[in-house]
Structure formats: C-alpha cells, structure tokens
Tab-separated table of C-alpha atoms in Angstrom:
chain	number	residue	atom	x	y	z
A	1	UNK	CA	122.951	40.599	94.262
A	2	UNK	CA	122.745	40.882	98.066
A	3	UNK	CA	120.186	39.034	99.998
A	4	UNK	CA	117.277	40.619	101.790
A	5	UNK	CA	119.134	42.135	105.292
A	6	UNK	CA	118.476	39.525	107.872
A	7	UNK	CA	118.572	41.846	110.864
A	8	UNK	CA	118.912	40.068	114.094
A	9	UNK	CA	116.930	41.240	117.528
A	10	UNK	CA	120.315	41.925	119.146
A	11	UNK	CA	120.763	45.099	116.756
A	12	UNK	CA	117.883	47.135	117.903
A	13	UNK	CA	116.973	47.824	114.444
A	14	UNK	CA	113.337	49.223	113.861
A	15	UNK	CA	111.451	50.090	110.809
A	16	UNK	CA	111.351	54.087	110.567
A	17	UNK	CA	109.412	54.420	107.577
A	18	UNK	CA	108.342	52.552	104.438
A	19	UNK	CA	107.063	53.534	100.790
A	20	UNK	CA	104.900	51.066	98.469
A	21	UNK	CA	106.515	50.391	95.086
A	22	UNK	CA	105.059	52.301	91.881
A	23	UNK	CA	105.892	51.610	88.494
A	24	UNK	CA	108.759	53.873	87.300
A	25	UNK	CA	109.615	54.929	91.142
A	26	UNK	CA	112.526	54.229	92.821
A	27	UNK	CA	111.025	53.298	96.187
A	28	UNK	CA	113.141	53.235	99.212
A	29	UNK	CA	112.586	51.650	102.802
A	30	UNK	CA	114.250	53.478	105.570
A	31	UNK	CA	115.378	52.107	108.799
A	32	UNK	CA	117.375	52.819	112.061
A	33	UNK	CA	120.210	50.739	112.699
A	34	UNK	CA	121.569	50.657	116.247
A	35	UNK	CA	125.217	49.545	116.629
A	36	UNK	CA	127.584	49.719	119.767
A	37	UNK	CA	130.169	52.214	119.594
A	38	UNK	CA	133.985	52.250	120.473
A	39	UNK	CA	133.029	53.584	123.987
A	40	UNK	CA	130.500	50.714	124.737
A	41	UNK	CA	127.803	53.430	123.816
A	42	UNK	CA	124.826	52.689	121.520
A	43	UNK	CA	124.941	54.717	118.207
A	44	UNK	CA	122.380	55.075	115.452
A	45	UNK	CA	122.645	55.208	111.775
A	46	UNK	CA	119.826	55.841	109.026
A	47	UNK	CA	119.946	52.742	106.597
A	48	UNK	CA	117.974	53.503	103.443
A	49	UNK	CA	117.292	50.508	100.979
A	50	UNK	CA	116.333	50.362	97.704
A	51	UNK	CA	113.271	48.682	96.200
A	52	UNK	CA	114.036	44.632	95.993
A	53	UNK	CA	117.482	43.127	96.552
A	54	UNK	CA	120.622	45.735	97.143
A	55	UNK	CA	123.091	45.771	94.432
A	56	UNK	CA	125.943	46.805	96.906
A	57	UNK	CA	125.959	48.680	100.277
A	58	UNK	CA	127.131	52.523	100.813
A	59	UNK	CA	128.667	53.857	103.978
A	60	UNK	CA	128.194	57.648	104.458
A	61	UNK	CA	129.786	59.602	107.649
A	62	UNK	CA	128.627	62.984	107.567
A	63	UNK	CA	127.571	66.214	109.545
A	64	UNK	CA	125.514	67.461	107.250
A	65	UNK	CA	122.803	70.210	107.695
A	66	UNK	CA	119.613	68.421	109.330
A	67	UNK	CA	121.604	65.371	110.215
A	68	UNK	CA	120.349	62.142	108.991
A	69	UNK	CA	116.765	63.369	108.832
A	70	UNK	CA	117.932	66.422	106.665
A	71	UNK	CA	117.348	66.984	102.996
A	72	UNK	CA	121.244	66.828	102.070
A	73	UNK	CA	121.668	63.222	103.933
A	74	UNK	CA	118.280	62.101	102.107
A	75	UNK	CA	119.412	63.241	98.711
A	76	UNK	CA	122.698	61.214	98.861
A	77	UNK	CA	120.882	58.183	100.087
A	78	UNK	CA	118.033	58.428	97.244
A	79	UNK	CA	120.815	59.257	94.575
A	80	UNK	CA	122.495	55.785	95.633
A	81	UNK	CA	119.430	53.711	96.253
A	82	UNK	CA	118.128	54.756	92.315
A	83	UNK	CA	121.268	52.585	91.378
A	84	UNK	CA	120.232	49.921	93.340
A	85	UNK	CA	122.551	50.541	96.466
A	86	UNK	CA	121.862	50.199	100.424
A	87	UNK	CA	122.772	53.170	102.292
A	88	UNK	CA	123.683	53.418	106.067
A	89	UNK	CA	124.156	57.161	107.260
A	90	UNK	CA	125.917	57.990	109.962
A	91	UNK	CA	125.676	61.530	111.494
A	92	UNK	CA	129.117	62.106	112.948
A	93	UNK	CA	128.474	65.254	114.643
A	94	UNK	CA	125.157	64.197	116.493
A	95	UNK	CA	124.868	60.896	118.355
A	96	UNK	CA	123.669	59.705	121.911
A	97	UNK	CA	123.517	62.663	124.416
A	98	UNK	CA	124.945	64.880	121.374
A	99	UNK	CA	128.423	63.229	121.515
A	100	UNK	CA	130.097	63.326	118.077
A	101	UNK	CA	131.193	59.738	116.799
A	102	UNK	CA	134.945	58.884	115.722
A	103	UNK	CA	136.559	56.765	113.527
A	104	UNK	CA	136.665	53.932	115.451
A	105	UNK	CA	133.126	54.019	115.866
A	106	UNK	CA	132.569	54.359	112.042
A	107	UNK	CA	134.771	50.906	111.845
A	108	UNK	CA	132.323	49.433	114.325
A	109	UNK	CA	129.634	50.666	111.878
A	110	UNK	CA	131.282	48.936	108.982
A	111	UNK	CA	131.652	45.821	111.042
A	112	UNK	CA	127.637	45.792	111.961
A	113	UNK	CA	127.020	46.035	108.183
A	114	UNK	CA	129.250	43.116	107.169
A	115	UNK	CA	127.444	40.851	109.577
A	116	UNK	CA	123.927	42.042	108.898
A	117	UNK	CA	123.740	42.873	105.272
A	118	UNK	CA	127.134	43.092	103.471
A	119	UNK	CA	130.517	44.920	103.916
A	120	UNK	CA	130.442	48.564	102.581
A	121	UNK	CA	131.750	48.711	98.744
A	122	UNK	CA	131.703	52.283	98.845
A	123	UNK	CA	132.687	54.686	101.569
A	124	UNK	CA	131.406	58.291	101.480
A	125	UNK	CA	132.570	60.929	103.979
A	126	UNK	CA	131.657	64.559	104.561
A	127	UNK	CA	133.583	66.850	106.671
A	128	UNK	CA	135.180	64.981	109.594
A	129	UNK	CA	133.434	61.975	108.309
A	130	UNK	CA	135.597	62.362	105.288
A	131	UNK	CA	138.861	62.322	107.457
A	132	UNK	CA	137.276	59.089	108.907
A	133	UNK	CA	136.656	57.161	106.049
A	134	UNK	CA	140.280	58.017	105.208
A	135	UNK	CA	141.250	56.775	108.175
A	136	UNK	CA	139.373	53.526	108.491
A	137	UNK	CA	139.679	52.462	104.705
A	138	UNK	CA	142.481	49.745	105.243
A	139	UNK	CA	139.951	47.963	107.928
A	140	UNK	CA	137.182	47.899	104.997
A	141	UNK	CA	139.035	45.767	102.236
A	142	UNK	CA	135.715	45.244	100.689
A	143	UNK	CA	135.332	48.756	99.700
A	144	UNK	CA	135.841	49.262	95.835
A	145	UNK	CA	136.086	53.559	95.727
A	146	UNK	CA	136.089	56.346	98.455
A	147	UNK	CA	134.353	59.783	98.362
A	148	UNK	CA	135.078	62.798	100.549
A	149	UNK	CA	133.210	66.058	100.470
A	150	UNK	CA	134.151	68.820	102.271
A	151	UNK	CA	136.614	66.819	104.204
A	152	UNK	CA	139.652	68.044	106.073
A	153	UNK	CA	143.073	66.892	105.162
A	154	UNK	CA	144.767	66.097	108.674
A	155	UNK	CA	141.846	65.614	111.280
A	156	UNK	CA	140.979	61.930	111.354
A	157	UNK	CA	138.129	62.209	114.148
A	158	UNK	CA	140.113	61.381	117.418
A	159	UNK	CA	143.001	59.609	115.882
A	160	UNK	CA	145.869	60.085	113.458
A	161	UNK	CA	148.283	63.202	113.068
A	162	UNK	CA	148.711	64.682	109.722
A	163	UNK	CA	151.613	62.908	108.204
A	164	UNK	CA	150.003	59.475	109.324
A	165	UNK	CA	146.657	60.410	107.698
A	166	UNK	CA	148.760	61.355	104.529
A	167	UNK	CA	150.363	58.201	104.325
A	168	UNK	CA	147.041	56.319	104.804
A	169	UNK	CA	145.593	58.443	101.646
A	170	UNK	CA	148.961	57.821	99.641
A	171	UNK	CA	148.333	54.098	100.208
A	172	UNK	CA	144.560	53.655	99.680
A	173	UNK	CA	145.057	51.815	96.529
A	174	UNK	CA	141.440	52.299	95.488
A	175	UNK	CA	139.619	55.045	93.600
A	176	UNK	CA	139.068	58.356	95.016
A	177	UNK	CA	136.766	61.319	94.171
A	178	UNK	CA	137.493	64.579	96.251
A	179	UNK	CA	134.365	67.266	96.273
A	180	UNK	CA	135.079	70.290	97.665
A	181	UNK	CA	133.426	74.010	97.334
A	182	UNK	CA	135.762	76.847	96.772
A	183	UNK	CA	133.440	78.960	99.401
A	184	UNK	CA	133.571	76.162	101.975
A	185	UNK	CA	133.721	78.741	105.121
A	186	UNK	CA	134.588	75.946	107.500
A	187	UNK	CA	137.130	73.497	105.742
A	188	UNK	CA	139.607	75.557	103.312
A	189	UNK	CA	139.743	74.527	99.668
A	190	UNK	CA	143.210	73.952	100.323
A	191	UNK	CA	142.455	70.831	102.313
A	192	UNK	CA	141.155	69.186	99.166
A	193	UNK	CA	144.529	70.045	97.332
A	194	UNK	CA	146.406	68.151	100.089
A	195	UNK	CA	143.892	64.799	99.949
A	196	UNK	CA	143.883	64.864	96.103
A	197	UNK	CA	147.727	65.541	95.859
A	198	UNK	CA	148.687	62.705	98.510
A	199	UNK	CA	146.259	60.207	96.804
A	200	UNK	CA	147.257	57.906	93.674
A	201	UNK	CA	145.563	57.690	90.577
A	202	UNK	CA	142.862	56.855	89.490
A	203	UNK	CA	141.407	60.069	91.434
A	204	UNK	CA	138.959	62.511	90.522
A	205	UNK	CA	138.155	66.353	91.593
A	206	UNK	CA	134.854	68.074	91.614
A	207	UNK	CA	134.545	71.801	92.601
A	208	UNK	CA	131.233	72.527	94.036
A	209	UNK	CA	131.197	76.015	93.322
A	210	UNK	CA	128.722	78.231	95.435
A	211	UNK	CA	128.092	75.781	98.223
A	212	UNK	CA	128.535	76.022	102.033
A	213	UNK	CA	130.182	73.324	104.185
A	214	UNK	CA	126.695	71.860	104.925
A	215	UNK	CA	125.240	71.881	101.605
A	216	UNK	CA	122.056	73.663	103.098
A	217	UNK	CA	121.177	74.531	99.459
A	218	UNK	CA	118.810	71.836	97.770
A	219	UNK	CA	120.221	72.305	94.402
A	220	UNK	CA	123.794	71.876	95.721
A	221	UNK	CA	123.256	68.748	97.750
A	222	UNK	CA	121.277	67.333	94.544
A	223	UNK	CA	124.468	68.179	92.321
A	224	UNK	CA	126.866	66.635	94.750
A	225	UNK	CA	124.665	63.282	95.434
A	226	UNK	CA	123.965	62.778	91.732
A	227	UNK	CA	127.803	63.030	90.797
A	228	UNK	CA	129.086	60.672	93.593
A	229	UNK	CA	126.516	58.263	92.896
A	230	UNK	CA	127.360	58.235	89.270
A	231	UNK	CA	131.325	58.090	89.622
A	232	UNK	CA	130.909	55.315	92.264
A	233	UNK	CA	128.715	53.044	90.185
A	234	UNK	CA	131.474	52.697	87.526
A	235	UNK	CA	133.394	50.871	90.261
A	236	UNK	CA	130.780	48.070	91.030
A	237	UNK	CA	129.699	45.042	89.306
A	238	UNK	CA	126.943	45.171	86.703
A	239	UNK	CA	123.381	44.617	88.332
A	240	UNK	CA	122.242	41.185	88.152
A	241	UNK	CA	119.487	39.642	86.027
A	242	UNK	CA	117.314	37.548	88.487
A	243	UNK	CA	117.082	34.569	86.213
A	244	UNK	CA	120.340	34.903	84.248
A	245	UNK	CA	122.881	35.840	86.765
A	246	UNK	CA	125.262	39.233	86.276
A	247	UNK	CA	124.446	40.906	82.825
A	248	UNK	CA	124.857	44.314	81.408
A	249	UNK	CA	122.331	47.181	82.401
A	250	UNK	CA	119.457	47.457	79.636
A	251	UNK	CA	119.961	50.159	77.242
A	252	UNK	CA	118.232	53.259	78.327
A	253	UNK	CA	114.704	54.061	76.730
A	254	UNK	CA	114.971	57.037	74.853
A	255	UNK	CA	111.523	57.503	74.067
A	256	UNK	CA	110.133	57.795	77.655
A	257	UNK	CA	110.896	60.407	79.971
A	258	UNK	CA	109.967	60.146	83.583
A	259	UNK	CA	109.581	62.744	86.108
A	260	UNK	CA	109.303	62.248	89.848
A	261	UNK	CA	109.279	64.247	92.990
A	262	UNK	CA	112.819	64.998	94.405
A	263	UNK	CA	114.162	65.944	97.774
A	264	UNK	CA	113.898	69.523	96.832
A	265	UNK	CA	110.420	70.231	98.449
A	266	UNK	CA	107.786	71.417	97.938
A	267	UNK	CA	108.101	71.654	94.013
A	268	UNK	CA	111.321	69.946	93.210
A	269	UNK	CA	111.385	67.162	90.367
A	270	UNK	CA	113.748	64.492	89.273
A	271	UNK	CA	113.897	63.928	85.638
A	272	UNK	CA	115.276	60.547	83.846
A	273	UNK	CA	115.448	61.045	80.025
A	274	UNK	CA	117.450	58.229	78.199
A	275	UNK	CA	119.456	57.608	81.004
A	276	UNK	CA	120.346	61.120	82.211
A	277	UNK	CA	119.610	62.815	85.010
A	278	UNK	CA	118.123	66.328	85.308
A	279	UNK	CA	116.171	68.431	87.512
A	280	UNK	CA	113.377	70.951	87.758
A	281	UNK	CA	112.075	73.439	90.052
A	282	UNK	CA	110.622	76.568	90.786
A	283	UNK	CA	112.249	79.578	92.146
A	284	UNK	CA	112.217	80.780	95.786
A	285	UNK	CA	110.421	83.833	94.957
A	286	UNK	CA	107.284	81.577	94.430
A	287	UNK	CA	107.846	79.263	97.006
A	288	UNK	CA	110.418	76.663	95.257
A	289	UNK	CA	114.018	75.496	96.552
A	290	UNK	CA	115.539	76.792	93.403
A	291	UNK	CA	117.359	73.313	93.034
A	292	UNK	CA	117.219	73.340	89.236
A	293	UNK	CA	115.516	74.957	86.005
A	294	UNK	CA	111.697	76.114	85.655
A	295	UNK	CA	109.816	74.075	83.177
A	296	UNK	CA	109.791	76.571	80.801
A	297	UNK	CA	113.559	76.998	81.189
A	298	UNK	CA	113.532	73.308	80.216
A	299	UNK	CA	111.279	74.199	77.381
A	300	UNK	CA	113.413	76.959	75.938
A	301	UNK	CA	116.623	74.753	76.625
A	302	UNK	CA	115.068	72.160	74.155
A	303	UNK	CA	114.519	74.543	71.667
A	304	UNK	CA	117.555	76.245	71.802
A	305	UNK	CA	119.386	72.749	72.085
A	306	UNK	CA	117.622	71.584	68.954
A	307	UNK	CA	118.259	74.717	66.735
A	308	UNK	CA	121.832	74.600	67.611
A	309	UNK	CA	122.242	70.786	66.696
A	310	UNK	CA	120.300	71.442	63.205
A	311	UNK	CA	122.402	74.423	62.357
A	312	UNK	CA	125.406	72.606	63.172
A	313	UNK	CA	124.458	69.549	61.222
A	314	UNK	CA	123.941	71.953	58.081
A	315	UNK	CA	126.978	73.673	58.571
A	316	UNK	CA	129.182	70.631	58.888
A	317	UNK	CA	127.628	68.785	55.972
A	318	UNK	CA	128.128	71.983	53.979
A	319	UNK	CA	131.928	72.384	54.967
A	320	UNK	CA	131.103	75.591	56.175
A	321	UNK	CA	133.717	77.492	58.793
A	322	UNK	CA	131.035	77.871	62.058
A	323	UNK	CA	133.489	77.693	64.717
A	324	UNK	CA	130.594	78.133	67.797
A	325	UNK	CA	127.143	79.213	68.026
A	326	UNK	CA	125.304	80.582	70.719
A	327	UNK	CA	121.460	80.492	70.850
A	328	UNK	CA	119.747	82.961	73.816
A	329	UNK	CA	115.961	82.405	74.462
A	330	UNK	CA	113.452	84.597	76.393
A	331	UNK	CA	109.832	83.648	77.144
A	332	UNK	CA	107.162	86.164	77.848
A	333	UNK	CA	103.384	87.011	77.524
A	334	UNK	CA	102.429	89.770	74.994
A	335	UNK	CA	99.215	91.275	74.246
A	336	UNK	CA	97.737	89.526	70.693
A	337	UNK	CA	96.758	93.150	69.667
A	338	UNK	CA	100.789	93.623	69.589
A	339	UNK	CA	101.262	90.848	67.026
A	340	UNK	CA	100.704	92.066	63.638
A	341	UNK	CA	101.591	88.592	62.073
A	342	UNK	CA	99.367	86.527	64.493
A	343	UNK	CA	95.969	84.824	63.391
A	344	UNK	CA	94.926	85.458	67.136
A	345	UNK	CA	93.971	89.109	67.816
A	346	UNK	CA	92.248	88.863	71.407
A	347	UNK	CA	93.928	88.040	74.826
A	348	UNK	CA	97.620	87.210	75.298
A	349	UNK	CA	99.814	85.226	73.478
A	350	UNK	CA	103.240	83.229	74.395
A	351	UNK	CA	106.023	84.677	72.687
A	352	UNK	CA	109.699	82.947	72.366
A	353	UNK	CA	112.387	85.550	71.670
A	354	UNK	CA	115.581	83.493	69.996
A	355	UNK	CA	118.866	85.095	69.291
A	356	UNK	CA	121.366	83.568	67.411
A	357	UNK	CA	125.146	84.327	67.381
A	358	UNK	CA	127.521	82.682	64.762
A	359	UNK	CA	131.386	82.544	65.217
A	360	UNK	CA	133.642	81.878	62.161
A	361	UNK	CA	134.488	83.280	59.107
A	362	UNK	CA	130.990	83.169	57.155
A	363	UNK	CA	129.834	85.042	54.317
A	364	UNK	CA	126.742	87.271	54.444
A	365	UNK	CA	124.893	84.333	52.474
A	366	UNK	CA	126.071	81.655	54.539
A	367	UNK	CA	124.734	83.430	57.642
A	368	UNK	CA	121.520	84.017	55.680
A	369	UNK	CA	120.998	80.432	55.256
A	370	UNK	CA	121.806	79.461	58.781
A	371	UNK	CA	119.242	81.604	60.027
A	372	UNK	CA	116.681	80.031	57.508
A	373	UNK	CA	118.118	76.701	58.689
A	374	UNK	CA	117.152	77.294	62.332
A	375	UNK	CA	113.475	77.691	61.782
A	376	UNK	CA	113.511	73.818	60.599
A	377	UNK	CA	114.710	72.654	63.905
A	378	UNK	CA	112.314	69.842	64.857
A	379	UNK	CA	111.328	71.225	68.011
A	380	UNK	CA	110.489	74.766	66.493
A	381	UNK	CA	108.185	72.724	63.998
A	382	UNK	CA	106.360	70.764	67.148
A	383	UNK	CA	105.754	74.168	69.111
A	384	UNK	CA	104.154	75.616	65.663
A	385	UNK	CA	102.258	72.571	65.161
A	386	UNK	CA	99.012	71.244	66.461
A	387	UNK	CA	100.049	69.087	69.594
A	388	UNK	CA	97.730	66.240	71.319
A	389	UNK	CA	99.003	65.540	74.803
A	390	UNK	CA	96.897	62.249	75.673
A	391	UNK	CA	97.052	61.916	79.312
A	392	UNK	CA	96.079	58.696	81.397
A	393	UNK	CA	96.533	57.484	84.867
A	394	UNK	CA	98.860	54.452	85.592
A	395	UNK	CA	97.376	52.926	88.471
A	396	UNK	CA	98.958	49.777	90.530
A	397	UNK	CA	98.203	46.590	89.182
A	398	UNK	CA	96.377	48.517	86.322
C-alpha cells in the first residue's frame, strides 16, 4: 500500500472537495494538484483519492467532454477509485490561458506524482493524451500497463513524427489496451488499428460501438471506465491486508447486492453483485441519462436468465439436443377484469409475457417438457410467492 500523500506547500495543492465514508460505499477525496509545466507555466490536474491508502496511482491524460469536471473524467476516476487506486486527471486541451498541455508537460506530471505520492503504475490517455502517454511511457518505467482511448496513431502532442511514435509503440514492452469507437468523428478507427498492429503482446482491443470522441453519453463513459479499470487491475499487485501484508482479495459475497448512485445523474445507479459490476438508470424520456437498463429491465433479465439456466440444466442432464435457447420478455400493466384466471378482479395487474425459442432437433414431447420446466425456475417461483421485503436504515456508527 502507498502512504497517504504528503503534499508539500510548494505544490500549491488544495482540497477541492471531500466526501465522508459510509459503509459499503467507495468514497473519494478530490484535490487540485498544481505543477510546473515544460514552459515554466503552472498546470493543474484533478487528483481523486480512494477511501484509505491508495493501492497504486493512475495518470490520466485526456480531452474528454467537460474537462476534468465533466462526467466522463469523473467516471474514469471513480472506476479506478473503487479498486483502491488514486487518479490524477490532466486535461490536455484546457490549461492556463486555455493553452493545451503537451507530452513534456505530462512527463512532468508523472515526476510530480513520483515525488509527492508515487509514480504512476497505470497510464491512460484519451485523444492526444493517448498519443502523449505512448510518447512518455519510456520515462515512466514504473508504469505496469497502458490504456489508449480514441487516440491518434502519429501525433504525440508537440513532438514525434509518425515513424518515431510507432517505434515507441513497438518497444513499449508493457501490456496495452486500445479502446476506440468505429463512430469516432474526430479520430478514425484506422488509428487504433495502427497502434494495435505496432504493439507487441500482450495487447487487447475494445470497440466502443456508438460512442463519440468525447464520450458525451454517460453510458459510453461508464462502460469504457469500467473496462479499463478491470483490465488494468490485473497488472497490479494484490491489495494489502493492513495486518498481514499483501494477500489475495477476499472472495466476493454472493448473498449481498450493493446499489449506489453513479455519475450518470440524476438517476443512474452502480450495482455490485457477487464481484460483478452492473448499472441501472431511467430513459431520457423521463429525465434519466439512459446509462443502463431500467429496474424493470433488470427484473425481466433476472427472470429470463433464470429460465434459460433452469431449462439448460434439465436438457443437459437428460442429454437432449438443445443447441440454443432464447427468452424474450415484456412487462405491462393490464386491467384485472381482462385476466380470466386471476384471483384479483378489480384495478390493474402486472403482466409479464415470456416467449421461449428452442433451437435443436427436439421432439414435440421434449419441447412440451422444457416448457413445463421453465415454470419451475426459482425466480419465477419467487415472483409467484408471498415476498417480504424488510427495510432498515444503515446509519454511520450504528
């Protein structure tokens, strides 16, 4: 683990915001870090610290929509914070006097981190920031992995012609993740291909379908941030146990689902279930950011997944040739009088329509049996049974 950051007065570092810890919620403290650039000008970055001692440091160079205070930069920081990493975000497009920062400035940001907190273990670069992190990687030998997002292949801020930059990429000798949208209106997908082809293994590529260059849609920012944080964590040491040194992370609990607000305001939610990350939101038509499925979508997904798993288990146990199964579900409200088999005869009822499609050389008897087995799905039974939801308040110190 890293010690808490002992920032020195000459750094001009100030606390911009702080949030108190709550049980089950990742909490960050946000500071503004000021450092001297390559032209002796004062540059700034947003430093997001996780709750407790940072496990490692991430340097993010970007030109994201909204700058350091925008939702995309905040979402990237939060995804890394949730894994115990501190994040310094440097907006390459907006600095003092609206002058853009350059690769040399980014190298000095890494130097500042090395002297005040710790050298960056992960380098992340968006747009020209992506070209910049590739250009300075050799100056940050402590970096264990590199991520580029919507990055050009040839430009490295104010330095490096194309061949020189590609030589840098070819000699990175570190894991590289390339993320790019085929719909990027500023940097074409071909640039990602050049970077990926030039790099050595290990390397990975993620296509961010439908995203624009600045990640203005919260759903795109959330997805990209989650992917890069999960990928980068593989190349970091295991978190430390404060009493017994470094140890593997504790196994995820599968009996608790945790839901907390996300950066996709005003309704976006981040869901942690058994160590897996999901999101939920409301559609834009009712004021949401559409960063994920609605709560009812997730309810239908749970029923559909349970149905498919239950049928698959039965078919496999019987040795039946069920190649594939698709479940389609719809939720609606209907008048009770329209339901002939329902006990309730007044008001409205919730109706879930479930359509099953089986692929495989199945007999009619086998298909009939599988339809019957679908009714035995545990989630199906839960929805049909009496359910008690016990709600309590978790107060700090309680």
